[in-house]
CSV table of C-alpha atoms and ligand atoms in Angstrom, one decimal:
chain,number,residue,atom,x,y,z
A,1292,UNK,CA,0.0,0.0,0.0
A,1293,UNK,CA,2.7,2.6,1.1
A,1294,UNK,CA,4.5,2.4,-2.4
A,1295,UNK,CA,1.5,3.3,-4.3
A,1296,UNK,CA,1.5,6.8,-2.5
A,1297,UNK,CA,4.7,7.0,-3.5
A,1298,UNK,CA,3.9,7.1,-7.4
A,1299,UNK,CA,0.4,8.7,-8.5
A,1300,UNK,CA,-0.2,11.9,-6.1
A,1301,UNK,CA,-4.2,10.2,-5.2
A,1302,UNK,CA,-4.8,9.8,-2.1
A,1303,UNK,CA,-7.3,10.2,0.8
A,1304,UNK,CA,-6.4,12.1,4.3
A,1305,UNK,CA,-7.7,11.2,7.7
A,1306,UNK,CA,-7.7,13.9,10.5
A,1307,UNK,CA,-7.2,12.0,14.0
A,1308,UNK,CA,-8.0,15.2,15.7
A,1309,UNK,CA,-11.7,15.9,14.0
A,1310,UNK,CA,-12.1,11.9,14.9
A,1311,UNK,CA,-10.5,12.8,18.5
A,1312,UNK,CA,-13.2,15.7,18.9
A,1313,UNK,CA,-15.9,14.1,17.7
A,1314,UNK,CA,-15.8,11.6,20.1
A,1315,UNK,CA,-15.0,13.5,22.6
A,1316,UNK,CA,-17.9,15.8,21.9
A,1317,UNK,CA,-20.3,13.1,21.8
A,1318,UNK,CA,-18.9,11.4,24.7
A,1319,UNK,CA,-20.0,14.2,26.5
A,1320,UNK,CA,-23.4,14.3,24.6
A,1321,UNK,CA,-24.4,11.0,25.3
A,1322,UNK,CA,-23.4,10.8,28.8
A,1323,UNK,CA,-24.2,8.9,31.2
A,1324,UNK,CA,-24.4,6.4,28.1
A,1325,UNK,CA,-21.2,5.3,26.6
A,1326,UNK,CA,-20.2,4.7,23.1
A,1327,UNK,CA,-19.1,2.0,21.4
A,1328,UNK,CA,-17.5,3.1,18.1
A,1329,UNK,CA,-19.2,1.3,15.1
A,1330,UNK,CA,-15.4,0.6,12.5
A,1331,UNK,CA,-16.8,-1.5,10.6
A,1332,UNK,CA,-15.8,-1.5,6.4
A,1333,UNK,CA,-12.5,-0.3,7.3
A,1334,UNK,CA,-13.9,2.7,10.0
A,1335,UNK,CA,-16.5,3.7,6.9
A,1336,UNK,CA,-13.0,4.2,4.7
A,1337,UNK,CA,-10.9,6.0,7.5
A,1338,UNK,CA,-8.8,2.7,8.4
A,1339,UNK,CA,-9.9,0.5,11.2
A,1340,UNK,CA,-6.3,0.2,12.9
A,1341,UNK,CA,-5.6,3.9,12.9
A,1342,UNK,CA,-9.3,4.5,14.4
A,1343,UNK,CA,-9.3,1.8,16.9
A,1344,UNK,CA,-6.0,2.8,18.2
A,1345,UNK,CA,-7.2,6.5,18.6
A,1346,UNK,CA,-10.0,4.9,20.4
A,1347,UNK,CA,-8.4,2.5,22.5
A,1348,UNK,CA,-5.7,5.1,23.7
A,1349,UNK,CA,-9.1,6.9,24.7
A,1350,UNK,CA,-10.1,4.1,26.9
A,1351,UNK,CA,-13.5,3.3,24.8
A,1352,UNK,CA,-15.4,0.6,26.4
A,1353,UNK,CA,-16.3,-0.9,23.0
A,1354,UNK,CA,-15.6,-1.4,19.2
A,1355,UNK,CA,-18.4,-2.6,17.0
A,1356,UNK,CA,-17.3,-4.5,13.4
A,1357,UNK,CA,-19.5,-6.2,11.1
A,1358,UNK,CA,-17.5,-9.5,10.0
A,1359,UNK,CA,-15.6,-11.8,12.3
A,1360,UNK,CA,-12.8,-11.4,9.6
A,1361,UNK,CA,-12.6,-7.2,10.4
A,1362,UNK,CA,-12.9,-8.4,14.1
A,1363,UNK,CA,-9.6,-10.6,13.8
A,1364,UNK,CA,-7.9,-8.2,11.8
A,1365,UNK,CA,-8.1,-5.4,14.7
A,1366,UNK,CA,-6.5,-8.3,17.4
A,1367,UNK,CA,-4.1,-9.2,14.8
A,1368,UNK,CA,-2.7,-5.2,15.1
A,1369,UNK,CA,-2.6,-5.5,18.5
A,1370,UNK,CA,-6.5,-3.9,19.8
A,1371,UNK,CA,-7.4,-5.5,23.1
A,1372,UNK,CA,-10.8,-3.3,23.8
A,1373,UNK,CA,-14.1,-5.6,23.8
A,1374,UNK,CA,-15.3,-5.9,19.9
A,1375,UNK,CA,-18.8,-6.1,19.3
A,1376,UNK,CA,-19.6,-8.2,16.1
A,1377,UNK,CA,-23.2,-6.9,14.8
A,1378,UNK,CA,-23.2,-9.3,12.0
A,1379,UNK,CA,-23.1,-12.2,14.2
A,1380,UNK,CA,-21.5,-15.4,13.8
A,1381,UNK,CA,-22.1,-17.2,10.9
A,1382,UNK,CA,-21.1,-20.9,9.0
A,1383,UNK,CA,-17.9,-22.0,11.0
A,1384,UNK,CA,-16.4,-18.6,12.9
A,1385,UNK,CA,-17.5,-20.0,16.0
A,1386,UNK,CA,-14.1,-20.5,16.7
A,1387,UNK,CA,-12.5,-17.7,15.4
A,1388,UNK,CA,-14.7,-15.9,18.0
A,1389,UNK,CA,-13.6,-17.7,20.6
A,1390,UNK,CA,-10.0,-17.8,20.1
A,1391,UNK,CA,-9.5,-14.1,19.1
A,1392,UNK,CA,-12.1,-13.3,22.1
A,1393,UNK,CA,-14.9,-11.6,19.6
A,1394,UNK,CA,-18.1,-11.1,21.4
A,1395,UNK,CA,-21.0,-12.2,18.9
A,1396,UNK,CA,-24.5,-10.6,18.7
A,1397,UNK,CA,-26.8,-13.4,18.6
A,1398,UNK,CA,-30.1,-13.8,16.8
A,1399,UNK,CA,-31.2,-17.3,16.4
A,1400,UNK,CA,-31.3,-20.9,18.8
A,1401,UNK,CA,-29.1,-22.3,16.2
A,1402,UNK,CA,-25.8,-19.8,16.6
A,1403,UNK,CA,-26.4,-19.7,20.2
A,1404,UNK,CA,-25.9,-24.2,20.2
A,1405,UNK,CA,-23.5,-23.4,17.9
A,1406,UNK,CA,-21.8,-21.1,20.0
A,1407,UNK,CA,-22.5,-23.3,22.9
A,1408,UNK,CA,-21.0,-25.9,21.7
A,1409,UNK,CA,-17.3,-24.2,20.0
A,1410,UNK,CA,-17.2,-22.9,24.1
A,1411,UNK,CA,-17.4,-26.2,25.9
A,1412,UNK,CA,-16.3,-25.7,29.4
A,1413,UNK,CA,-15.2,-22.3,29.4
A,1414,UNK,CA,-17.2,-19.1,29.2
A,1415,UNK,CA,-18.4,-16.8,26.5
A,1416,UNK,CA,-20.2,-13.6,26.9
A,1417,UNK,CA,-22.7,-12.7,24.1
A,1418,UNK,CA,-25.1,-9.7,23.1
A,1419,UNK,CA,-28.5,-10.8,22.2
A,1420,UNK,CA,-30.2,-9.0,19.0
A,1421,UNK,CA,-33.8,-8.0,18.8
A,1422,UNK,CA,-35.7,-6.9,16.2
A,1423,UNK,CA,-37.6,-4.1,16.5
A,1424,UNK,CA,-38.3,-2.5,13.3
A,1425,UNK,CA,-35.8,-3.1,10.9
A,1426,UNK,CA,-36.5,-6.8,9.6
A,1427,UNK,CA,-33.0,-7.3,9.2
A,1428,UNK,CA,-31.3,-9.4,11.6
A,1429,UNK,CA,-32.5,-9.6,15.4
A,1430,UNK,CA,-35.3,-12.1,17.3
A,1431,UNK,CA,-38.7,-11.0,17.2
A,1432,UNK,CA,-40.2,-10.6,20.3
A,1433,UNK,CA,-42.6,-13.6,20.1
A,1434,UNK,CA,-39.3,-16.0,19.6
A,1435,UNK,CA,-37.8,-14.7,22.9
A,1436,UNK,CA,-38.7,-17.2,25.0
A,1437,UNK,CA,-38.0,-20.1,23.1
A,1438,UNK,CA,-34.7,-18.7,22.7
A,1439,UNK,CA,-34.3,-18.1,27.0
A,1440,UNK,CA,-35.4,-21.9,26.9
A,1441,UNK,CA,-32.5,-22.7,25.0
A,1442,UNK,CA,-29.6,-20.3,26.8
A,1443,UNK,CA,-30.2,-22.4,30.0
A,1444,UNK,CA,-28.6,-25.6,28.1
A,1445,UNK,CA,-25.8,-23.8,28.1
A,1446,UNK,CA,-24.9,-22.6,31.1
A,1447,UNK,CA,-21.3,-20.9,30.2
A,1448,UNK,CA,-22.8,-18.9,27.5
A,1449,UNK,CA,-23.3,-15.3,29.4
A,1450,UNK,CA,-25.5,-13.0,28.0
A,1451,UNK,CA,-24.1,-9.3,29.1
A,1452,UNK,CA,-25.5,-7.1,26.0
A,1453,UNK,CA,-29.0,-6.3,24.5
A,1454,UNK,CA,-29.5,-4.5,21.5
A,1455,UNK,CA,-31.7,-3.7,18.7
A,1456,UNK,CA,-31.4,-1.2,15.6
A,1457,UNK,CA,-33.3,1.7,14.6
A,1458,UNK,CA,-34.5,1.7,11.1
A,1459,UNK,CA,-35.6,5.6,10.9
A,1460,UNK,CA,-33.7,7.6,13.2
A,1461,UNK,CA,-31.4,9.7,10.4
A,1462,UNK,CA,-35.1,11.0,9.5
A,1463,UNK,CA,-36.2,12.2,12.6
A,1464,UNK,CA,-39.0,9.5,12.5
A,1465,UNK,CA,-40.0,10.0,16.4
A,1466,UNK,CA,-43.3,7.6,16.2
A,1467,UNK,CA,-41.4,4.8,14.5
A,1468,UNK,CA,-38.8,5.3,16.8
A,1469,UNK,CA,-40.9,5.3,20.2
A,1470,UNK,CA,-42.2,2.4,18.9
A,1471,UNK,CA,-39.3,0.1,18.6
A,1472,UNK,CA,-37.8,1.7,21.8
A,1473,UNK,CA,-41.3,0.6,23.3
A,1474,UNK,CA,-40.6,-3.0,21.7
A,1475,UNK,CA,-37.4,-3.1,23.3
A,1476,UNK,CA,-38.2,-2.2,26.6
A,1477,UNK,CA,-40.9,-4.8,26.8
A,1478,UNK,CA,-38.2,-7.3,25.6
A,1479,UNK,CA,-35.9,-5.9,28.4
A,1480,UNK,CA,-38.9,-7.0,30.9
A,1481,UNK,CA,-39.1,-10.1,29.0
A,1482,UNK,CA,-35.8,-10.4,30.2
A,1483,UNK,CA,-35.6,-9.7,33.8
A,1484,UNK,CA,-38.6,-12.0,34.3
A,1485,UNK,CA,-36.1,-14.8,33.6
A,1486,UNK,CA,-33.6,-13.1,36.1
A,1487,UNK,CA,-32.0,-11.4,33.2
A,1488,UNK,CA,-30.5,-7.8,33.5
A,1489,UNK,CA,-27.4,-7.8,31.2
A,1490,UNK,CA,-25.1,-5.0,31.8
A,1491,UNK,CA,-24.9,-3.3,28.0
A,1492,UNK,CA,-28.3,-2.3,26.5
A,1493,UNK,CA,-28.1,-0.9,23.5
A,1494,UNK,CA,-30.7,0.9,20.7
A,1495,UNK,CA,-29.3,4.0,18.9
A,1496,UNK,CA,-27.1,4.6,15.9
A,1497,UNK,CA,-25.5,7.9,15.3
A,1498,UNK,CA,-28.8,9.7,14.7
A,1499,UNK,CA,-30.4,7.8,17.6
A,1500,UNK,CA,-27.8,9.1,19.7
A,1501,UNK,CA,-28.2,12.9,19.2
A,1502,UNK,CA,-32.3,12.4,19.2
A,1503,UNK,CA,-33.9,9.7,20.6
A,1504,UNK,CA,-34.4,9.4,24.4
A,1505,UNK,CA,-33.4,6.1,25.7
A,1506,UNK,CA,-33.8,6.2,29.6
A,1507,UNK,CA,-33.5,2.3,29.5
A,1508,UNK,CA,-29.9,2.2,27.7
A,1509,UNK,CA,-26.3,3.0,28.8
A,1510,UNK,CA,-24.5,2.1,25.1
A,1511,UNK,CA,-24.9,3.9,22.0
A,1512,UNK,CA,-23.1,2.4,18.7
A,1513,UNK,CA,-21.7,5.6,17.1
A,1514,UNK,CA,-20.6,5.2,13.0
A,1515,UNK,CA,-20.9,8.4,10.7
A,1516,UNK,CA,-21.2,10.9,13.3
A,1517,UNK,CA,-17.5,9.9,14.8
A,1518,UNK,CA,-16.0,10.6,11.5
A,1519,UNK,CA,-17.7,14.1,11.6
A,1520,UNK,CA,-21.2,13.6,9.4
A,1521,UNK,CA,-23.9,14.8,10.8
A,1522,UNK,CA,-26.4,12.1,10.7
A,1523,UNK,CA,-29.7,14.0,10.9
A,1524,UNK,CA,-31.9,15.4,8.1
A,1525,UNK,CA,-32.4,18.1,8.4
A,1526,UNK,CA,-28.7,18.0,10.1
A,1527,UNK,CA,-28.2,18.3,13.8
A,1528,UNK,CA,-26.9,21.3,15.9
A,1529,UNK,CA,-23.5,19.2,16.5
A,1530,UNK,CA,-20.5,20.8,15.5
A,1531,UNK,CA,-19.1,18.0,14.3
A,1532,UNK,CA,-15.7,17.9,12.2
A,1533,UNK,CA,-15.2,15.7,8.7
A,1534,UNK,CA,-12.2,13.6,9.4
A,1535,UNK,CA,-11.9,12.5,5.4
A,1536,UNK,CA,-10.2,14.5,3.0
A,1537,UNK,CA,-9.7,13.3,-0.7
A,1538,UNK,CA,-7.3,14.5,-3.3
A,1539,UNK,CA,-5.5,13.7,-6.6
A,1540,UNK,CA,-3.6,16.4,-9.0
A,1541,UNK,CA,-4.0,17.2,-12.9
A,1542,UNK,CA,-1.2,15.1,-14.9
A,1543,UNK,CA,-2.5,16.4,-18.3
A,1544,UNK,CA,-4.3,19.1,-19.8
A,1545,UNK,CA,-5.4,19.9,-23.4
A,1546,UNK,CA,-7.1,22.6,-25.6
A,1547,UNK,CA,-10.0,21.2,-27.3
A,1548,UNK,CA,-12.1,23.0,-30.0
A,1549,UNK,CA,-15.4,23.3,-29.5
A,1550,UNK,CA,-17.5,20.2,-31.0
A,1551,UNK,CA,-14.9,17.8,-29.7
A,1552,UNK,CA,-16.6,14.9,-27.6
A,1553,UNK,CA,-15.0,14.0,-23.9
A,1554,UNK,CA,-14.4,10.0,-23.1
A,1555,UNK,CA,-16.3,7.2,-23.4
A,1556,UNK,CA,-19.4,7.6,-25.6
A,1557,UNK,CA,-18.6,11.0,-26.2
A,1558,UNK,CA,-22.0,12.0,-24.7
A,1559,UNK,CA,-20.2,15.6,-23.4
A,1560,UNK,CA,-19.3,18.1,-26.3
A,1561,UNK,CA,-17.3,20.8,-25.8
A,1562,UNK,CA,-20.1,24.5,-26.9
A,1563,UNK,CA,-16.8,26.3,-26.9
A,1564,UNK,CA,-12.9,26.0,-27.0
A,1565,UNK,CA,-12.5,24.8,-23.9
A,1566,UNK,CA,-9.4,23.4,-21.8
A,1567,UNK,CA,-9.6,20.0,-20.4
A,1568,UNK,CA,-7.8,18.3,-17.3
A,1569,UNK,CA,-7.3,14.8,-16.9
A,1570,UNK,CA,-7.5,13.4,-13.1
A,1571,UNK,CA,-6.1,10.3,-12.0
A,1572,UNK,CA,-9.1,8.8,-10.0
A,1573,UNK,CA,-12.0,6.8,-11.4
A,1574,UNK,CA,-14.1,4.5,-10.4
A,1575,UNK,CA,-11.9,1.8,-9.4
A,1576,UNK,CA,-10.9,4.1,-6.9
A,1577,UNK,CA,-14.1,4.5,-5.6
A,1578,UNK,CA,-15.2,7.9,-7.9
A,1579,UNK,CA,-18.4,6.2,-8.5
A,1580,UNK,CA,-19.3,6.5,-12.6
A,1581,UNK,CA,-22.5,7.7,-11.5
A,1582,UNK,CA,-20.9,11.2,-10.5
A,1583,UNK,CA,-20.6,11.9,-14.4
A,1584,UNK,CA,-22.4,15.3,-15.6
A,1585,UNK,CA,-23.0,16.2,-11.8
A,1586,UNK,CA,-20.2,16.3,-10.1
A,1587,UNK,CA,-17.1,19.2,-9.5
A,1588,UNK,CA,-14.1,19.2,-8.0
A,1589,UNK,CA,-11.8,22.1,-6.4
A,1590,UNK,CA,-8.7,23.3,-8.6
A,1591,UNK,CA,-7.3,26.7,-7.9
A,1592,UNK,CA,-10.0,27.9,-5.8
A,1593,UNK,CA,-12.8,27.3,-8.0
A,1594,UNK,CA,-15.0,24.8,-8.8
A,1595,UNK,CA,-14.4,22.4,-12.2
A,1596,UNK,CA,-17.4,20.3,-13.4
A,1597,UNK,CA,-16.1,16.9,-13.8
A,1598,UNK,CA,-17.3,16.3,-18.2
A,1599,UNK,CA,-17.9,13.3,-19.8
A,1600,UNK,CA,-17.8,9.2,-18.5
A,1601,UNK,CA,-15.4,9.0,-15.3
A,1602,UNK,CA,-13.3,5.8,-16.6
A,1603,UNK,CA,-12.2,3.1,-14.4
A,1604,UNK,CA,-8.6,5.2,-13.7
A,1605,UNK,CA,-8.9,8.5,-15.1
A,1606,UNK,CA,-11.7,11.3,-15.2
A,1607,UNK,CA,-11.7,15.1,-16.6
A,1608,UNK,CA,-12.6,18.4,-15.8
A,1609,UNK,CA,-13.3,21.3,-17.8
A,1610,UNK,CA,-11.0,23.9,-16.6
A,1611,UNK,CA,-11.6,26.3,-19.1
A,1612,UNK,CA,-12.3,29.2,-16.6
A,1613,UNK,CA,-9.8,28.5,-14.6
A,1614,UNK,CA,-6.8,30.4,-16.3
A,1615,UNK,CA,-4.0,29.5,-14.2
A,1616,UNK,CA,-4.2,25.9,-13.4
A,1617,UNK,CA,-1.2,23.6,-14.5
A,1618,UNK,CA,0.1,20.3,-14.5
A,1619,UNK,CA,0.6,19.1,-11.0
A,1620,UNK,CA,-2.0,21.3,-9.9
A,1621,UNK,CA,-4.4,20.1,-6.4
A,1622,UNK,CA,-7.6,19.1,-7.4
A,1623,UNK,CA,-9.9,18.0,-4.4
A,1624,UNK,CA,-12.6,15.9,-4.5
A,1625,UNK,CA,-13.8,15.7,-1.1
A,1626,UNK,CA,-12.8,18.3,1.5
A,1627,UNK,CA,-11.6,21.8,1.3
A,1628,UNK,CA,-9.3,24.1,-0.9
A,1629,UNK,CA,-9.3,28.1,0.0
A,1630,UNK,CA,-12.8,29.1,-0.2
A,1631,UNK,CA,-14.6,26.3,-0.9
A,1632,UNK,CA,-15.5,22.5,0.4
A,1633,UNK,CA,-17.1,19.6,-1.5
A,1634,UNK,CA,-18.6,17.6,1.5
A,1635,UNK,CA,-19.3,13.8,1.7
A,1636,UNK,CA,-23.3,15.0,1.6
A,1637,UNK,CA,-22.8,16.6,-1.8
A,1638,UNK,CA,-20.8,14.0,-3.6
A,1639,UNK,CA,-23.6,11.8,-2.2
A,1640,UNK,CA,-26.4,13.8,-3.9
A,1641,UNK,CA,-24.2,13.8,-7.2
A,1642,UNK,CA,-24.1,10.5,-7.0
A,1643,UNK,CA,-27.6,9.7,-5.7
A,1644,UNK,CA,-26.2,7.8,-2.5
A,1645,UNK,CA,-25.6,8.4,1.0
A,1646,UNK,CA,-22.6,9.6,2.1
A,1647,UNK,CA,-21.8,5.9,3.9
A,1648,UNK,CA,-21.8,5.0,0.4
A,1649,UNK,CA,-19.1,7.5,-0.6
A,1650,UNK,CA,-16.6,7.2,2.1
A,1651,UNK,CA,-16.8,3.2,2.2
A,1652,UNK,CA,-16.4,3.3,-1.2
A,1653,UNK,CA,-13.2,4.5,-1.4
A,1654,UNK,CA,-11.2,1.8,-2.4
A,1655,UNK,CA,-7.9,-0.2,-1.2
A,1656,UNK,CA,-6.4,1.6,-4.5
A,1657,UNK,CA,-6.1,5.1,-2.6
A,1658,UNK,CA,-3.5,5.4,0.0
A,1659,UNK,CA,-4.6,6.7,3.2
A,1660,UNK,CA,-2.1,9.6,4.8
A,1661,UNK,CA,-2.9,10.6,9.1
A,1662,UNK,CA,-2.3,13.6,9.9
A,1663,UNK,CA,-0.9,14.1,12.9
A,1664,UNK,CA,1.0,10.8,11.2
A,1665,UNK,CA,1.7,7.6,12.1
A,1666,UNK,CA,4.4,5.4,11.7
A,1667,UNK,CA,2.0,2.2,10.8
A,1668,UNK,CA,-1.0,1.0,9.9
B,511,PLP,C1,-23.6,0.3,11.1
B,511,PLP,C2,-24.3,0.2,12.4
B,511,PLP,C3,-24.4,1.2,13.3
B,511,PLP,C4,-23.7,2.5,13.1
B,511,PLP,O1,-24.6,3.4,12.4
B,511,PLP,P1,-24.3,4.9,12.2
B,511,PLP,O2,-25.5,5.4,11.5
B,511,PLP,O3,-23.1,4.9,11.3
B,511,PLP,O4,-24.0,5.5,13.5
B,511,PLP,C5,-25.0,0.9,14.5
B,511,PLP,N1,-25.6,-0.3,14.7
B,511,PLP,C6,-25.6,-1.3,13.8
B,511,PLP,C7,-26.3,-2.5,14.1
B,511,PLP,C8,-25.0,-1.1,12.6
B,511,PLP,O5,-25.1,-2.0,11.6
């Protein structure tokens, strides 16, 4: 990875310090809750080692992945802090989970034997997933007890987290919300009627965290709004900071009379004389094809439509008013230059996404610099 920053000047920027503040300030938002710090997809594009280190030093109680494989990659690098894996444990990871000491969210009888069974003798804590709402994964309330039946088989399985997921929060959808809260707190009941009261409950994403009241909770699993996007529509109050930055630089520019077609299937034609740049980022880098005849990026200052198909390694920009620009010249694709900032939300709307969609996107082709740096990653 590290030689391929040394060649083409692409590559993507993560600011510890916005990620520092950003937790910090919703540590103190969330309070008394704590957060667990959702790094799944490689921290949503940031880099899960660099993240989970940053949290760790902060003495986070938990990590969140989505695989077992992202799980074991973060104890491979050395991360000791509990790590939550939402996508629970599938085919034959039961192991895996038990030798790099993973704790699984459960949602069906059958992982929980099949969890029961990998432990054997010695012990294994567990979160237990409800569905509330979402229809994804999670046990519906009505299978509850059937499933309490079958954790008293196994005896050294130790259930010590509850959680659900809410499937409208980002949209300020307070009656859908109430209503899985309500669901969960009956399950929570459900619960303690067996002599249950496991010490994490948790409901609320990032937008959960900053709207929905929760008396009956003391975690919150905290993605997008850690790396500094807001999560609300219409946005939140919270000054949070965009940790991602992404840049490349023009290696070749051309005059082009007007009537000249642009790339691929030359569906953008050039009403003018007009000055074209050529970007070294396309799609396999994560510049989604879909951004073509929408999207701009930042050179000198200004703001250069991106014209014609975005290839798999190269796109172009008409930089015809922007006199000055050269060879070598910054262009930025997400973050700031002077004056002006593309943000993860607008790339999004270019590209008809959500900005999840952008920043996880950014592929394994694009280097990732830290600034304050680090030495490894
Ligand atoms: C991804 C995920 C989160 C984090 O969501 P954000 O909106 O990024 O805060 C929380 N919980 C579950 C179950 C998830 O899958």
């Amino acid at each position: 990875m590290d030689i391929l920053s040394f060649h083409r000047k692409t590559n993507a920027t993560v600011d510890l310090d916005a990620v520092a503040h950003n937790f910090e300030l919703l540590r103190q938002q969330v309070a008394p809750a704590q957060i667990c710090a959702v790094i799944k997809a490689n921290a949503y594009g940031h880099g899960d080692v660099p993240i989970a280190r940053l949290l760790e030093a902060a003495e986070i109680p938990w990590l969140a992945v989505a695989l077992v494989e992202e799980g074991i990659r973060l104890r491979q690098h050395g991360i000791k802090t509990p790590i939550l894996v939402l996508g629970g444990a599938l085919g034959n990871h039961y192991d895996a989970l038990i030798e790099y000491d993973l704790t699984p969210s459960i949602f069906s009888q059958e992982h929980l034997r099949e969890l029961g069974n990998a432990t054997g003798s010695q012990t294994k804590a567990f979160h237990l997933k409800l569905d509330t709402g979402m229809s994804r994964l999670g046990l519906r309330l009505h299978e509850l007890p059937g499933f309490l039946d079958t954790t008293r088989e196994y005896p050294n399985l130790h259930l010590t987290g509850v959680l659900t997921h809410l499937a409208n929060a980002d949209l300020r959808d307070t009656a859908q919300n109430s209503k899985q809260v309500a669901l969960f707190n009956q399950g929570l009941l459900t619960l303690e009627k067996a002599g249950l009261t496991p010490r994490w409950r948790h409901v609320s994403n990032s937008a959960g965290s900053l709207t929905v009241d929760t008396d009956h909770t003391n975690l919150v699993r905290i993605g997008l709004a850690l790396y500094g996007l807001d999560p609300l529509t219409p946005p939140s109050e919270t000054p949070l900071r965009p940790a991602l930055s992404w840049k490349t630089s023009i290696i070749h520019i051309k005059s082009i009379p007007a009537g000249d077609r642009v790339s691929y299937g030359g569906n953008w034609e050039a009403q003018r004389p007009s000055l074209i740049a050529t970007l070294p980022v396309g799609y396999a880098d994560g510049y989604s094809r879909s951004l073509a005849g929408k999207a701009e990026v930042l050179i000198g200052d200004a703001r250069a439509p991106i014209v014609g198909n975005i290839c798999m390694d190269l796109c172009m920009a008409d930089i015809t008013d922007i006199p000055g620009a050269e060879i070598g010249d910054e262009a930025v694709l997400l973050g700031s230059q002077g004056h002006q900032t593309i943000s993860a939300y607008e790339l999004a709307r270019w590209a008809d996404t959500i900005p999840y969609e952008i920043t996880t996107g950014i592929s394994y082709r694009v280097p990732r610099d830290y600034s304050p740096a680090i030495k490894e990653r």
